[in-house]
Coordinates of C-alpha atoms in Angstrom, one line a residue:
M1 CA -46.7 -36.9 -4.1
T2 CA -45.6 -33.6 -5.5
R3 CA -42.9 -31.3 -4.3
R4 CA -45.5 -28.9 -2.9
T5 CA -46.8 -31.7 -0.6
F6 CA -43.3 -32.1 1.0
A7 CA -43.0 -28.3 1.3
Y8 CA -46.2 -28.1 3.2
R9 CA -45.2 -31.0 5.6
G10 CA -42.0 -29.1 6.4
W11 CA -44.1 -26.4 8.1
A12 CA -44.6 -28.6 11.2
P13 CA -41.6 -28.4 13.6
G14 CA -39.2 -30.6 11.8
I15 CA -37.0 -32.3 14.5
A16 CA -34.2 -34.5 13.3
P17 CA -34.2 -38.2 14.2
R18 CA -33.9 -38.4 18.0
W19 CA -30.5 -40.1 18.2
Q20 CA -29.0 -37.6 15.8
A21 CA -30.4 -34.7 17.8
Y22 CA -29.1 -35.9 21.1
G23 CA -25.8 -36.8 19.5
T24 CA -25.4 -33.3 18.1
A25 CA -26.1 -31.7 21.4
L26 CA -23.6 -34.0 23.2
L27 CA -20.9 -33.3 20.6
M28 CA -21.3 -29.5 21.1
V29 CA -20.9 -30.1 24.9
A30 CA -17.8 -32.2 24.3
A31 CA -16.3 -29.4 22.1
S32 CA -16.9 -26.9 24.8
T33 CA -15.3 -29.2 27.4
L34 CA -12.2 -29.7 25.2
A35 CA -11.9 -25.9 24.8
G36 CA -12.2 -25.6 28.6
L37 CA -9.4 -28.1 29.2
L38 CA -7.2 -26.0 26.9
I39 CA -7.8 -22.7 28.7
A40 CA -8.3 -23.8 32.3
P41 CA -4.5 -24.3 33.1
R42 CA -3.8 -20.7 32.1
W43 CA -6.8 -18.7 33.2
G44 CA -8.5 -21.0 35.7
S45 CA -11.9 -22.6 35.8
G46 CA -13.9 -19.4 36.1
P47 CA -14.1 -18.5 32.3
V48 CA -14.9 -22.2 31.5
V49 CA -18.5 -21.8 32.8
L50 CA -19.4 -19.4 29.9
L51 CA -18.2 -22.0 27.3
Y52 CA -21.1 -24.2 28.1
L53 CA -23.9 -21.7 27.2
P54 CA -23.3 -21.8 23.4
P55 CA -23.9 -25.6 23.1
V56 CA -27.1 -25.2 25.1
L57 CA -28.3 -22.4 22.8
G58 CA -27.2 -24.3 19.7
A59 CA -28.9 -27.5 20.8
S60 CA -32.1 -25.5 21.4
I61 CA -32.0 -23.8 18.0
L62 CA -30.9 -26.8 15.9
C63 CA -32.3 -29.8 17.7
G64 CA -35.3 -28.8 19.9
L65 CA -36.1 -28.5 23.6
W66 CA -35.3 -32.0 24.9
P67 CA -31.9 -32.2 23.3
A68 CA -31.2 -28.7 24.8
L69 CA -32.1 -30.0 28.3
A70 CA -29.8 -32.9 27.8
A71 CA -27.1 -30.5 26.8
A72 CA -27.7 -28.5 29.9
L73 CA -27.4 -31.6 32.1
A74 CA -24.3 -32.8 30.3
S75 CA -22.7 -29.3 30.6
T76 CA -23.3 -29.3 34.3
L77 CA -21.9 -32.8 34.8
A78 CA -18.9 -32.1 32.5
Y79 CA -18.0 -28.9 34.4
N80 CA -18.3 -30.8 37.7
Y81 CA -16.2 -33.7 36.5
F82 CA -13.3 -31.8 34.9
F83 CA -13.2 -28.3 36.5
T84 CA -14.2 -28.7 40.2
A85 CA -12.1 -30.2 42.9
P86 CA -11.7 -33.1 43.4
Y87 CA -11.1 -33.4 39.7
R88 CA -12.2 -36.5 37.7
S89 CA -15.1 -37.1 40.0
F90 CA -18.6 -35.9 40.7
V91 CA -17.9 -35.0 44.3
I92 CA -17.8 -31.3 45.2
Y93 CA -15.8 -30.1 48.3
S94 CA -15.9 -26.4 47.8
P95 CA -19.2 -24.5 48.6
A96 CA -18.3 -22.0 45.9
D97 CA -17.9 -24.8 43.3
M98 CA -21.3 -26.2 44.4
V99 CA -22.9 -22.8 43.9
T100 CA -21.2 -22.4 40.5
V101 CA -22.4 -25.8 39.3
A102 CA -26.0 -25.1 40.5
I103 CA -26.1 -21.7 38.9
L104 CA -24.7 -23.2 35.7
F105 CA -27.4 -25.8 35.6
L106 CA -30.1 -23.3 36.3
V107 CA -28.8 -20.9 33.6
A108 CA -28.5 -23.7 31.1
L109 CA -32.0 -24.9 31.9
V110 CA -33.6 -21.5 31.6
T111 CA -31.6 -20.7 28.5
S112 CA -32.5 -24.0 26.8
H113 CA -36.2 -23.4 27.6
L114 CA -36.2 -19.9 26.3
A115 CA -34.3 -20.8 23.1
G116 CA -36.5 -23.8 22.5
S117 CA -39.7 -21.7 22.9
M118 CA -38.3 -19.1 20.5
R119 CA -37.5 -21.9 18.1
E120 CA -41.1 -23.3 18.3
Q121 CA -42.6 -19.9 17.8
A122 CA -40.4 -19.3 14.8
H123 CA -41.5 -22.7 13.3
L124 CA -45.1 -21.7 14.0
A125 CA -44.7 -18.3 12.4
R126 CA -43.1 -20.0 9.3
G127 CA -45.9 -22.5 9.3
H128 CA -48.6 -19.8 9.4
A129 CA -46.9 -17.8 6.7
A130 CA -46.6 -20.8 4.5
R131 CA -50.2 -21.8 5.1
N132 CA -51.4 -18.3 4.3
A133 CA -49.3 -18.3 1.1
T134 CA -50.8 -21.6 0.1
I135 CA -54.3 -20.4 0.7
A136 CA -53.6 -17.1 -1.2
G137 CA -52.1 -19.1 -4.1
F138 CA -55.1 -21.5 -4.1
A139 CA -57.6 -18.5 -4.1
R140 CA -55.6 -16.8 -6.9
R141 CA -55.8 -19.9 -9.1
L142 CA -59.5 -20.2 -8.4
L143 CA -60.1 -16.6 -9.3
S144 CA -58.7 -17.2 -12.8
S145 CA -61.5 -19.7 -13.4
A146 CA -64.8 -18.2 -14.7
S147 CA -67.5 -20.9 -14.5
E148 CA -68.4 -23.3 -11.7
L149 CA -67.1 -26.2 -13.7
D150 CA -63.7 -24.5 -14.3
I151 CA -63.5 -23.8 -10.5
A152 CA -64.3 -27.4 -9.7
H153 CA -61.5 -28.7 -12.0
A154 CA -59.0 -26.2 -10.7
A155 CA -59.9 -27.0 -7.1
V156 CA -59.4 -30.7 -7.4
R157 CA -56.1 -30.2 -9.2
E158 CA -54.8 -27.9 -6.5
L159 CA -55.9 -30.1 -3.7
Y160 CA -54.3 -33.1 -5.3
G161 CA -51.0 -31.2 -5.6
L162 CA -51.1 -30.0 -2.0
L163 CA -52.4 -33.2 -0.2
G164 CA -51.0 -35.9 -2.5
C165 CA -54.2 -38.0 -2.5
N166 CA -57.0 -38.7 -5.0
V167 CA -59.6 -35.9 -5.1
V168 CA -63.2 -35.8 -6.4
L169 CA -65.8 -33.0 -6.3
V170 CA -69.5 -33.7 -6.2
M171 CA -72.2 -31.1 -6.8
G172 CA -76.0 -31.3 -6.7
R173 CA -77.9 -31.5 -3.4
D174 CA -80.9 -33.4 -4.8
D175 CA -79.1 -35.2 -7.6
P176 CA -75.4 -35.6 -6.7
R177 CA -73.1 -35.9 -9.7
L178 CA -69.3 -36.1 -10.0
V179 CA -68.1 -33.0 -11.9
A180 CA -64.3 -33.2 -11.4
S181 CA -61.6 -35.6 -10.3
A182 CA -57.8 -35.7 -10.0
P183 CA -55.3 -37.0 -10.9
T184 CA -57.3 -39.1 -13.4
E185 CA -61.0 -39.7 -14.3
M186 CA -62.6 -41.6 -11.5
S187 CA -66.0 -43.1 -10.7
L188 CA -68.0 -43.5 -7.4
T189 CA -69.8 -46.5 -6.1
P190 CA -73.4 -46.3 -4.7
G191 CA -71.9 -46.2 -1.2
D192 CA -69.7 -43.2 -2.1
I193 CA -72.7 -41.4 -3.7
A194 CA -74.7 -42.0 -0.5
A195 CA -71.8 -40.6 1.6
A196 CA -71.5 -37.6 -0.7
T197 CA -75.3 -37.0 -0.5
L198 CA -75.1 -37.1 3.3
A199 CA -72.3 -34.6 3.3
L200 CA -74.3 -32.3 1.0
Q201 CA -77.4 -32.5 3.1
T202 CA -76.0 -32.3 6.6
C203 CA -72.8 -30.2 6.0
D204 CA -70.8 -32.8 8.0
R205 CA -67.8 -34.9 7.2
T206 CA -68.8 -38.4 6.0
G207 CA -67.3 -41.4 4.4
R208 CA -64.5 -43.9 5.1
G209 CA -63.4 -44.0 8.7
I210 CA -66.3 -41.9 9.9
R211 CA -69.1 -43.7 11.8
R212 CA -71.9 -42.1 9.8
A213 CA -70.9 -43.9 6.5
M214 CA -68.8 -47.0 6.8
L215 CA -69.3 -48.5 3.3
A216 CA -67.7 -45.6 1.3
D217 CA -64.2 -45.6 0.0
W218 CA -63.9 -41.8 0.1
E219 CA -63.8 -39.3 2.9
F220 CA -66.1 -36.4 2.0
H221 CA -65.9 -32.8 3.2
P222 CA -68.6 -30.3 2.6
V223 CA -67.9 -27.1 0.7
A224 CA -70.3 -24.6 2.3
S225 CA -71.0 -20.9 2.2
D226 CA -73.5 -18.7 4.1
H227 CA -76.2 -19.8 1.7
G228 CA -75.8 -23.5 2.1
V229 CA -73.7 -26.5 0.9
L230 CA -72.4 -25.9 -2.6
A231 CA -70.4 -29.1 -3.1
A232 CA -68.6 -32.0 -1.4
V233 CA -64.9 -32.8 -1.9
G234 CA -63.9 -36.5 -1.6
L235 CA -60.4 -37.6 -0.6
A236 CA -58.9 -41.1 -0.7
R237 CA -55.5 -42.7 -0.9
D238 CA -54.5 -45.7 -3.0
D239 CA -53.0 -47.5 0.0
G240 CA -56.2 -47.1 2.0
L241 CA -54.7 -44.9 4.7
Q242 CA -56.2 -41.8 6.1
P243 CA -56.1 -39.2 3.3
V244 CA -55.6 -36.1 5.5
Q245 CA -53.4 -36.1 8.6
E246 CA -54.7 -34.4 11.7
H247 CA -52.4 -31.3 11.5
L248 CA -53.6 -30.7 7.9
L249 CA -57.3 -30.5 8.6
L250 CA -57.2 -26.8 9.4
L251 CA -55.5 -26.1 6.1
L252 CA -58.0 -28.2 4.3
D253 CA -60.9 -26.3 5.9
N254 CA -59.4 -23.0 4.8
L255 CA -58.9 -24.3 1.3
L256 CA -62.5 -25.5 1.1
D257 CA -63.7 -22.1 2.3
Q258 CA -61.8 -20.5 -0.5
A259 CA -63.4 -23.0 -3.0
A260 CA -66.8 -22.1 -1.5
L261 CA -66.2 -18.4 -2.1
A262 CA -65.2 -19.0 -5.7
L263 CA -68.2 -21.2 -6.4
E264 CA -70.5 -18.7 -4.8
R265 CA -69.0 -15.9 -6.9
A266 CA -69.4 -18.0 -10.1
R267 CA -73.0 -18.8 -9.2
L268 CA -73.8 -15.1 -8.6
E269 CA -72.1 -14.1 -11.8
R270 CA -74.1 -16.8 -13.7
E271 CA -77.4 -15.6 -12.2
A272 CA -76.5 -12.0 -13.0
R273 CA -75.8 -13.0 -16.7
E274 CA -79.0 -14.9 -16.9
F275 CA -81.0 -12.1 -15.4
A276 CA -79.4 -9.6 -17.8
A277 CA -80.2 -11.9 -20.7
L278 CA -83.8 -12.3 -19.5
R279 CA -84.2 -8.6 -19.1
E280 CA -82.9 -8.0 -22.6
R281 CA -85.2 -10.6 -24.0
D282 CA -88.2 -9.0 -22.2
R283 CA -87.1 -5.6 -23.5
L284 CA -87.0 -6.9 -27.0
R285 CA -90.4 -8.6 -26.5
S286 CA -91.9 -5.4 -25.2
A287 CA -90.6 -3.5 -28.1
L288 CA -91.9 -6.0 -30.6
L289 CA -95.4 -6.1 -29.0
A290 CA -95.4 -2.3 -28.8
S291 CA -94.5 -2.2 -32.5
I292 CA -97.4 -4.6 -33.2
G293 CA -99.7 -2.4 -31.3
E294 CA -98.6 0.8 -33.1
D295 CA -98.2 -0.7 -36.6
V296 CA -100.8 -3.4 -36.9
K297 CA -103.7 -2.0 -35.0
P298 CA -104.0 1.1 -37.2
R299 CA -104.2 -1.1 -40.3
L300 CA -106.9 -3.2 -38.7
M301 CA -108.8 -0.1 -37.9
A302 CA -108.5 0.9 -41.5
I303 CA -109.9 -2.4 -42.6
L304 CA -112.8 -2.0 -40.2
S305 CA -113.5 1.5 -41.5
A306 CA -113.5 0.2 -45.1
A307 CA -115.8 -2.6 -44.1
R308 CA -118.2 -0.2 -42.5
A309 CA -118.1 2.0 -45.6
L310 CA -118.9 -0.9 -47.8
R311 CA -121.7 -1.9 -45.5
R312 CA -123.2 1.6 -45.7
D313 CA -122.8 1.7 -49.4
G314 CA -125.0 -1.4 -49.8
A315 CA -123.5 -2.4 -53.1
S316 CA -121.3 -5.2 -51.8
D317 CA -122.1 -8.6 -50.6
K318 CA -123.5 -8.0 -47.1
A319 CA -122.5 -11.5 -45.8
L320 CA -118.9 -11.1 -47.0
V321 CA -118.6 -7.6 -45.5
A322 CA -120.0 -8.8 -42.2
T323 CA -117.5 -11.7 -42.2
V324 CA -114.6 -9.3 -42.9
S325 CA -115.8 -6.9 -40.1
A326 CA -116.3 -9.7 -37.6
E327 CA -112.9 -11.4 -38.2
T328 CA -111.1 -8.0 -38.2
S329 CA -112.7 -7.1 -34.8
K330 CA -111.7 -10.5 -33.4
L331 CA -108.1 -10.1 -34.7
D332 CA -108.1 -6.6 -33.1
R333 CA -109.1 -8.1 -29.7
Y334 CA -106.4 -10.7 -30.0
I335 CA -103.7 -8.1 -30.6
E336 CA -105.1 -6.0 -27.8
N337 CA -104.8 -8.9 -25.4
L338 CA -101.3 -9.8 -26.7
V339 CA -100.1 -6.2 -26.0
D340 CA -101.7 -6.3 -22.6
L341 CA -99.7 -9.5 -21.7
S342 CA -96.4 -8.0 -22.7
P343 CA -93.6 -8.1 -20.1
G344 CA -93.8 -5.1 -17.8
S345 CA -97.5 -4.5 -18.6
D346 CA -99.3 -3.9 -15.3
R347 CA -102.7 -5.4 -14.7
K348 CA -103.1 -3.1 -11.7
P349 CA -105.4 -0.2 -12.2
I350 CA -103.8 3.2 -13.0
Q351 CA -104.7 5.8 -10.3
I352 CA -104.5 9.4 -11.3
G353 CA -106.0 11.6 -8.7
A354 CA -109.7 10.6 -8.3
V355 CA -109.7 8.8 -11.6
T356 CA -109.0 5.0 -11.8
I357 CA -108.3 3.5 -15.2
D358 CA -108.4 -0.4 -15.4
L359 CA -107.1 -1.3 -18.8
Y360 CA -107.3 -5.0 -18.0
R361 CA -111.1 -4.9 -17.2
R362 CA -111.7 -2.0 -19.6
S363 CA -113.3 0.2 -17.0
V364 CA -113.0 3.8 -15.8
R365 CA -114.1 5.1 -12.5
R366 CA -114.1 8.6 -10.9
E367 CA -114.4 8.8 -7.2
N368 CA -115.4 5.1 -7.2
E369 CA -118.3 5.9 -9.6
E370 CA -118.1 4.1 -12.9
V371 CA -117.9 6.5 -15.9
H372 CA -119.5 5.6 -19.2
L373 CA -117.3 6.2 -22.2
T374 CA -117.9 5.7 -25.9
P375 CA -115.6 3.2 -27.7
K376 CA -113.6 6.1 -29.3
E377 CA -113.3 8.0 -26.0
Y378 CA -112.1 4.8 -24.2
A379 CA -109.7 4.1 -27.0
V380 CA -108.1 7.6 -26.8
L381 CA -107.9 7.3 -23.0
A382 CA -106.4 3.8 -23.1
E383 CA -103.8 4.9 -25.6
L384 CA -102.8 7.9 -23.4
S385 CA -102.7 5.6 -20.3
K386 CA -100.3 3.1 -22.0
H387 CA -97.9 6.0 -22.4
A388 CA -98.8 8.1 -19.3
G389 CA -96.5 11.0 -18.9
R390 CA -95.5 11.1 -22.5
V391 CA -96.8 13.4 -25.2
L392 CA -98.6 11.6 -28.0
T393 CA -98.9 13.4 -31.3
H394 CA -102.3 14.1 -32.9
A395 CA -101.2 11.8 -35.8
H396 CA -100.3 8.9 -33.4
L397 CA -103.7 9.1 -31.6
L398 CA -105.7 9.4 -34.8
R399 CA -103.8 6.5 -36.4
A400 CA -104.2 4.3 -33.3
V401 CA -107.9 5.0 -32.8
W402 CA -109.4 5.9 -36.1
G403 CA -106.9 4.4 -38.5
P404 CA -104.3 5.8 -41.0
A405 CA -106.9 7.2 -43.3
Q406 CA -108.1 9.7 -40.6
E407 CA -104.7 11.0 -39.5
G408 CA -105.6 14.5 -40.7
Q409 CA -109.0 14.7 -38.9
I410 CA -107.8 16.5 -35.8
D411 CA -111.4 17.6 -35.1
Y412 CA -112.3 14.0 -34.3
L413 CA -109.6 13.8 -31.6
R414 CA -110.5 17.2 -30.2
V415 CA -114.2 16.2 -29.8
A416 CA -113.2 13.0 -28.0
V417 CA -110.7 14.8 -25.7
R418 CA -113.3 17.4 -24.9
A419 CA -115.8 14.7 -23.9
L420 CA -113.2 13.0 -21.7
R421 CA -112.5 16.2 -19.9
Q422 CA -116.2 16.8 -19.3
K423 CA -116.5 13.3 -17.8
L424 CA -113.2 13.0 -15.8
E425 CA -111.8 16.4 -15.0
Q426 CA -112.7 18.3 -11.8
N427 CA -112.6 21.6 -13.8
P428 CA -112.8 20.9 -17.6
A429 CA -111.9 24.5 -18.3
L430 CA -108.6 24.0 -16.4
P431 CA -107.7 20.4 -17.3
E432 CA -105.2 18.6 -15.1
L433 CA -105.7 15.0 -16.3
I434 CA -105.3 15.3 -20.0
V435 CA -103.0 18.2 -20.8
N436 CA -102.8 19.8 -24.3
Q437 CA -99.4 20.4 -25.9
P438 CA -100.1 23.1 -28.5
A439 CA -99.6 22.1 -32.1
V440 CA -98.2 18.7 -30.9
G441 CA -100.7 16.5 -29.1
Y442 CA -101.9 15.4 -25.7
R443 CA -100.3 14.0 -22.5
L444 CA -101.9 12.0 -19.7
R445 CA -100.7 13.0 -16.2
P446 CA -98.4 10.3 -14.8
P447 CA -100.0 7.9 -12.3
E448 CA -99.4 8.3 -8.6
C449 CA -96.7 6.1 -7.0

């Protein structure tokens, strides 16, 4: 058992061995009696009464309430025996002496009770201060641990140092596993695992000496937060005695609450890190897929245009040209589906005023009436929809829809945009859906929230 264990046990009112306490109280009364015998012949018995109050107060402070009461009784008897007539007897003739003895006894009794109560309160205050200091130190050492595993190891080491018994920590509600132990590496029997599982599932104390689990060698205490049971701490002594005394249970509960807070903090930090990593991975995936859509699709469109030109020329092998065209179109659809499945892509239709654009189903509706668009018109509208609210340059739209070879053919784009405005705008002369940015490109109005 470490020094900290003994320091903690000193918080309880530490009364000396009973015989020593009573002996100390009676010696103080005897000293006061000797002093009274020295001064009584010169000044009388009146001042002697006050000499018996210090031993009563001293016994209350040093030895406790009951030795102080014994000192009060001994003081009364000593004063009666030595300082009231007839002397050397317990008989009292004078009514004044009788009153003096009675008042002395009452004053000593009240004084001892008050002093003993103050002593108990002082011990309780020191105990609370020491307990709070222990809890604060325990929490501070747990805060220096980052991961749940580090917190588990720190918790069992601290509990071992404070309680002086073997400590294990089990985690995993569905699959309990031993994650930390002190002072050495330990193992659990099937009965111990069953008791730990019961503690994790019911949030109750289980194990040795508790009726719910009689076959375990360990006494398990749940470590719980507002969100459920996080772990179970097992305690056991080598001599088989109860691992935690009754007056230490409150301290243990407070320490386990601090461990639960530390484990909850570590869990939240781990989930935050995992979420940040997932979000960063999704961002990179989205950027990669967007790059595929912007860089690969125009080249596929260029291959399709070249295949169509070869087919119109008629000099090339028609079967070969048809194969190239078909495979290129299929690859273009694959890339389109891949881009649509990118993280953050929304399969919900885009609603802009009376116009609904469903990129997933490749349909466009105006006032719930389906609008027929040519492939080029739909491709321009789809590209603008993917970047709604942003200005896309003429070159970007031409490259994405017609291919890199047609980047300079702005008239192609103007014809497609004019047709879209005629089919979708309320007033094509004053467009609100597809807005022109002079000398730059076009912008689709952002969707409604």
